[in-house]
Amino acid sequence: MVKHNNVVPNIHCHKKYCQSSRGPLKVRLSLDQATKKKSRRLARAAKAAKIAPRPLQLLRPAVHCPTQRYSSKVRLGKGFTLEELKSAGLTARYAQTVGIAVDHRRTNKSAESLALNVARLQEYKTKLIVFPKKRLSKVKNGDSTAAECKSATQFDGTILPLAGPSGEIVMADIPKQEVSAFTTMRLAMKETKVEGDRASVANRKEK
């Protein structure tokens, strides 16, 4: 029975912390967290060994974040557009076989972003090592030489990462202004304040 101005007891004792005749265990435990971490690491290593000497990640484009608040930030996107691949002399089907991500839904909204991603593709093509198919006895056009294929190693980081913005401000790069905007606004504000007083003084002098 509740006495005085206290809270009405309404506790819920329905959690089963041990499996018994009342039912199975209903509390989710994470006792396998370390084991799962190890299994994920081994799975990544097995995948890397399976696709070697292919890189672990795909080449991603440089895109601007959505909305006006974050549009100035540049990050890696999902995939290159069909227009970017065409400008770089690639097809979508061939690009997916050499480690280039393709996104057929994204479109280019400016010439600057198109030129930037085409430059990324061109740089990637200069560093690309294409192995010839094993069933072919001779090297096709576009394949790398035997020496390049022999010296190829697996790359496990981000392919062509974006350069971070430099936090240094060089005063020499800032153009000098002969007219200060702050001074102009301050003088305009003062002139507006005293405009009424000057008009009243002028009226008194005329009378």
CSV table of C-alpha atoms in Angstrom, one decimal:
chain,number,residue,atom,x,y,z
A,1,MET,CA,0.0,0.0,0.0
A,2,VAL,CA,1.3,3.4,-0.9
A,3,LYS,CA,1.6,5.9,1.9
A,4,HIS,CA,1.8,9.6,1.6
A,5,ASN,CA,2.7,11.4,-1.7
A,6,ASN,CA,4.9,8.7,-3.2
A,7,VAL,CA,5.2,7.0,-6.6
A,8,VAL,CA,2.8,4.2,-7.3
A,9,PRO,CA,5.0,1.0,-7.7
A,10,ASN,CA,5.0,-0.2,-11.3
A,11,ILE,CA,8.1,-2.4,-11.7
A,12,HIS,CA,8.4,-4.9,-14.5
A,13,CYS,CA,10.3,-8.1,-13.5
A,14,HIS,CA,10.0,-10.0,-16.8
A,15,LYS,CA,13.6,-10.3,-17.8
A,16,LYS,CA,15.0,-13.9,-17.5
A,17,TYR,CA,18.7,-13.7,-16.8
A,18,CYS,CA,19.1,-17.4,-16.8
A,19,GLN,CA,17.5,-20.2,-18.8
A,20,SER,CA,15.2,-22.2,-16.7
A,21,SER,CA,11.8,-23.9,-16.7
A,22,ARG,CA,10.2,-20.5,-17.0
A,23,GLY,CA,11.5,-20.0,-20.5
A,24,PRO,CA,14.5,-19.3,-22.6
A,25,LEU,CA,17.1,-16.6,-22.0
A,26,LYS,CA,15.6,-13.2,-23.0
A,27,VAL,CA,18.6,-11.0,-22.2
A,28,ARG,CA,21.0,-10.4,-25.2
A,29,LEU,CA,24.6,-10.8,-24.2
A,30,SER,CA,27.7,-9.8,-26.1
A,31,LEU,CA,30.1,-12.3,-24.7
A,32,ASP,CA,31.3,-13.2,-28.2
A,33,GLN,CA,32.5,-9.6,-29.0
A,34,ALA,CA,36.2,-10.5,-29.1
A,35,THR,CA,35.6,-13.7,-31.0
A,36,LYS,CA,33.5,-11.8,-33.6
A,37,LYS,CA,36.3,-9.2,-34.0
A,38,LYS,CA,38.8,-12.0,-34.7
A,39,SER,CA,36.5,-13.7,-37.2
A,40,ARG,CA,36.0,-10.5,-39.1
A,41,ARG,CA,39.7,-9.9,-39.2
A,42,LEU,CA,40.4,-13.4,-40.5
A,43,ALA,CA,37.6,-13.0,-43.1
A,44,ARG,CA,39.2,-9.8,-44.4
A,45,ALA,CA,42.6,-11.5,-44.6
A,46,ALA,CA,41.1,-14.5,-46.4
A,47,LYS,CA,39.4,-12.2,-48.9
A,48,ALA,CA,42.6,-10.3,-49.5
A,49,ALA,CA,44.5,-13.5,-50.1
A,50,LYS,CA,41.7,-14.7,-52.5
A,51,ILE,CA,41.7,-11.6,-54.7
A,52,ALA,CA,45.5,-10.9,-54.6
A,53,PRO,CA,47.2,-9.0,-56.1
A,54,ARG,CA,44.0,-7.0,-56.7
A,55,PRO,CA,43.6,-4.0,-54.3
A,56,LEU,CA,41.1,-4.4,-51.4
A,57,GLN,CA,39.1,-1.3,-52.2
A,58,LEU,CA,37.7,0.3,-55.4
A,59,LEU,CA,38.5,3.7,-56.9
A,60,ARG,CA,35.9,6.2,-55.8
A,61,PRO,CA,35.1,9.6,-57.2
A,62,ALA,CA,35.4,13.0,-55.4
A,63,VAL,CA,31.9,14.4,-54.7
A,64,HIS,CA,30.4,17.2,-52.7
A,65,CYS,CA,28.2,16.5,-49.8
A,66,PRO,CA,24.4,17.2,-50.2
A,67,THR,CA,22.5,20.2,-48.7
A,68,GLN,CA,23.8,23.8,-48.5
A,69,ARG,CA,25.3,23.3,-45.1
A,70,TYR,CA,27.8,20.6,-46.1
A,71,SER,CA,28.1,21.3,-49.8
A,72,SER,CA,31.6,22.8,-49.4
A,73,LYS,CA,33.0,19.5,-48.1
A,74,VAL,CA,34.4,17.1,-50.6
A,75,ARG,CA,34.3,13.3,-49.8
A,76,LEU,CA,34.6,10.0,-51.7
A,77,GLY,CA,31.4,9.0,-53.5
A,78,LYS,CA,29.8,5.7,-54.5
A,79,GLY,CA,30.9,5.5,-58.1
A,80,PHE,CA,31.8,7.3,-61.2
A,81,THR,CA,29.2,8.4,-63.7
A,82,LEU,CA,28.8,7.1,-67.2
A,83,GLU,CA,29.8,10.5,-68.6
A,84,GLU,CA,33.0,10.6,-66.5
A,85,LEU,CA,34.0,7.1,-67.7
A,86,LYS,CA,33.2,8.0,-71.3
A,87,SER,CA,35.4,11.2,-71.1
A,88,ALA,CA,38.3,9.1,-69.7
A,89,GLY,CA,38.0,6.6,-72.5
A,90,LEU,CA,36.5,3.7,-70.5
A,91,THR,CA,33.3,1.7,-70.6
A,92,ALA,CA,31.2,0.8,-67.5
A,93,ARG,CA,31.7,-2.9,-68.0
A,94,TYR,CA,35.5,-2.6,-68.4
A,95,ALA,CA,35.8,-0.2,-65.5
A,96,GLN,CA,34.2,-2.7,-63.1
A,97,THR,CA,36.8,-5.3,-64.1
A,98,VAL,CA,39.8,-3.1,-63.2
A,99,GLY,CA,38.7,-1.9,-59.8
A,100,ILE,CA,36.7,1.2,-60.6
A,101,ALA,CA,33.4,1.8,-58.9
A,102,VAL,CA,30.5,2.7,-61.3
A,103,ASP,CA,27.3,4.5,-60.2
A,104,HIS,CA,24.7,4.8,-63.1
A,105,ARG,CA,22.3,6.9,-60.9
A,106,ARG,CA,24.7,9.8,-60.2
A,107,THR,CA,24.9,12.7,-62.8
A,108,ASN,CA,27.3,15.5,-63.2
A,109,LYS,CA,26.0,19.0,-62.3
A,110,SER,CA,29.1,21.0,-63.2
A,111,ALA,CA,32.0,20.9,-65.5
A,112,GLU,CA,34.5,21.3,-62.6
A,113,SER,CA,33.4,18.1,-60.9
A,114,LEU,CA,33.5,16.3,-64.3
A,115,ALA,CA,37.0,17.4,-65.0
A,116,LEU,CA,38.2,16.5,-61.4
A,117,ASN,CA,36.9,13.0,-61.6
A,118,VAL,CA,38.2,12.5,-65.2
A,119,ALA,CA,41.6,13.6,-63.9
A,120,ARG,CA,41.3,10.9,-61.1
A,121,LEU,CA,40.6,8.3,-63.7
A,122,GLN,CA,43.5,9.3,-65.9
A,123,GLU,CA,45.8,9.2,-63.0
A,124,TYR,CA,44.5,5.8,-62.0
A,125,LYS,CA,45.1,4.5,-65.5
A,126,THR,CA,48.7,5.5,-65.4
A,127,LYS,CA,49.3,3.5,-62.2
A,128,LEU,CA,47.1,0.5,-63.3
A,129,ILE,CA,48.7,-2.9,-63.9
A,130,VAL,CA,46.4,-5.1,-66.0
A,131,PHE,CA,47.2,-8.8,-66.0
A,132,PRO,CA,46.6,-10.7,-69.2
A,133,LYS,CA,44.1,-13.6,-69.2
A,134,LYS,CA,45.7,-17.0,-68.6
A,135,ARG,CA,44.0,-18.6,-71.5
A,136,LEU,CA,45.6,-16.2,-73.9
A,137,SER,CA,49.1,-17.0,-75.0
A,138,LYS,CA,50.0,-13.5,-76.2
A,139,VAL,CA,49.6,-10.2,-74.5
A,140,LYS,CA,46.6,-8.1,-75.7
A,141,ASN,CA,46.6,-4.4,-76.2
A,142,GLY,CA,46.3,-2.6,-72.9
A,143,ASP,CA,47.8,-5.4,-70.8
A,144,SER,CA,50.9,-4.7,-68.7
A,145,THR,CA,54.3,-6.3,-69.4
A,146,ALA,CA,55.6,-9.4,-67.7
A,147,ALA,CA,58.0,-7.3,-65.6
A,148,GLU,CA,55.3,-5.1,-64.3
A,149,CYS,CA,53.0,-8.0,-63.5
A,150,LYS,CA,55.9,-9.7,-61.6
A,151,SER,CA,56.6,-6.6,-59.5
A,152,ALA,CA,52.9,-6.0,-58.7
A,153,THR,CA,51.9,-5.9,-55.0
A,154,GLN,CA,48.5,-5.8,-53.3
A,155,PHE,CA,47.5,-2.3,-52.1
A,156,ASP,CA,45.4,-2.4,-49.0
A,157,GLY,CA,44.6,1.3,-48.4
A,158,THR,CA,42.4,4.0,-49.9
A,159,ILE,CA,43.1,4.4,-53.6
A,160,LEU,CA,44.0,8.0,-54.5
A,161,PRO,CA,42.9,9.5,-51.2
A,162,LEU,CA,41.7,13.1,-51.2
A,163,ALA,CA,44.1,15.7,-50.0
A,164,GLY,CA,43.0,17.4,-46.8
A,165,PRO,CA,42.6,21.2,-46.6
A,166,SER,CA,45.6,23.0,-45.3
A,167,GLY,CA,44.8,25.0,-42.1
A,168,GLU,CA,47.5,27.6,-42.8
A,169,ILE,CA,46.4,31.1,-44.0
A,170,VAL,CA,48.9,32.9,-46.1
A,171,MET,CA,48.4,36.7,-45.8
A,172,ALA,CA,50.2,37.3,-49.1
A,173,ASP,CA,47.4,35.5,-50.9
A,174,ILE,CA,44.7,37.8,-49.5
A,175,PRO,CA,44.3,40.8,-51.8
A,176,LYS,CA,44.6,44.2,-50.1
A,177,GLN,CA,41.5,46.4,-50.3
A,178,GLU,CA,41.9,50.2,-50.6
A,179,VAL,CA,38.4,50.8,-49.3
A,180,SER,CA,37.4,49.1,-46.1
A,181,ALA,CA,33.9,47.7,-46.1
A,182,PHE,CA,33.7,48.0,-42.3
A,183,THR,CA,34.6,51.7,-42.3
A,184,THR,CA,32.1,52.4,-45.1
A,185,MET,CA,29.3,50.7,-43.2
A,186,ARG,CA,30.2,52.4,-39.9
A,187,LEU,CA,30.2,55.9,-41.5
A,188,ALA,CA,26.9,55.2,-43.2
A,189,MET,CA,25.4,54.2,-39.9
A,190,LYS,CA,26.6,57.4,-38.2
A,191,GLU,CA,25.3,59.5,-41.1
A,192,THR,CA,21.9,57.9,-40.7
A,193,LYS,CA,21.8,58.6,-37.0
A,194,VAL,CA,22.6,62.3,-37.3
A,195,GLU,CA,20.6,62.9,-40.4
A,196,GLY,CA,17.5,63.9,-38.4
A,197,ASP,CA,19.4,66.3,-36.2
A,198,ARG,CA,21.1,68.0,-39.1
A,199,ALA,CA,17.7,68.5,-40.8
A,200,SER,CA,16.2,70.1,-37.7
A,201,VAL,CA,19.1,72.4,-37.3
A,202,ALA,CA,18.8,73.5,-41.0
A,203,ASN,CA,15.1,74.2,-40.5
A,204,ARG,CA,15.8,76.4,-37.5
A,205,LYS,CA,18.3,78.4,-39.4
A,206,GLU,CA,15.9,79.0,-42.3
A,207,LYS,CA,13.3,80.3,-39.9
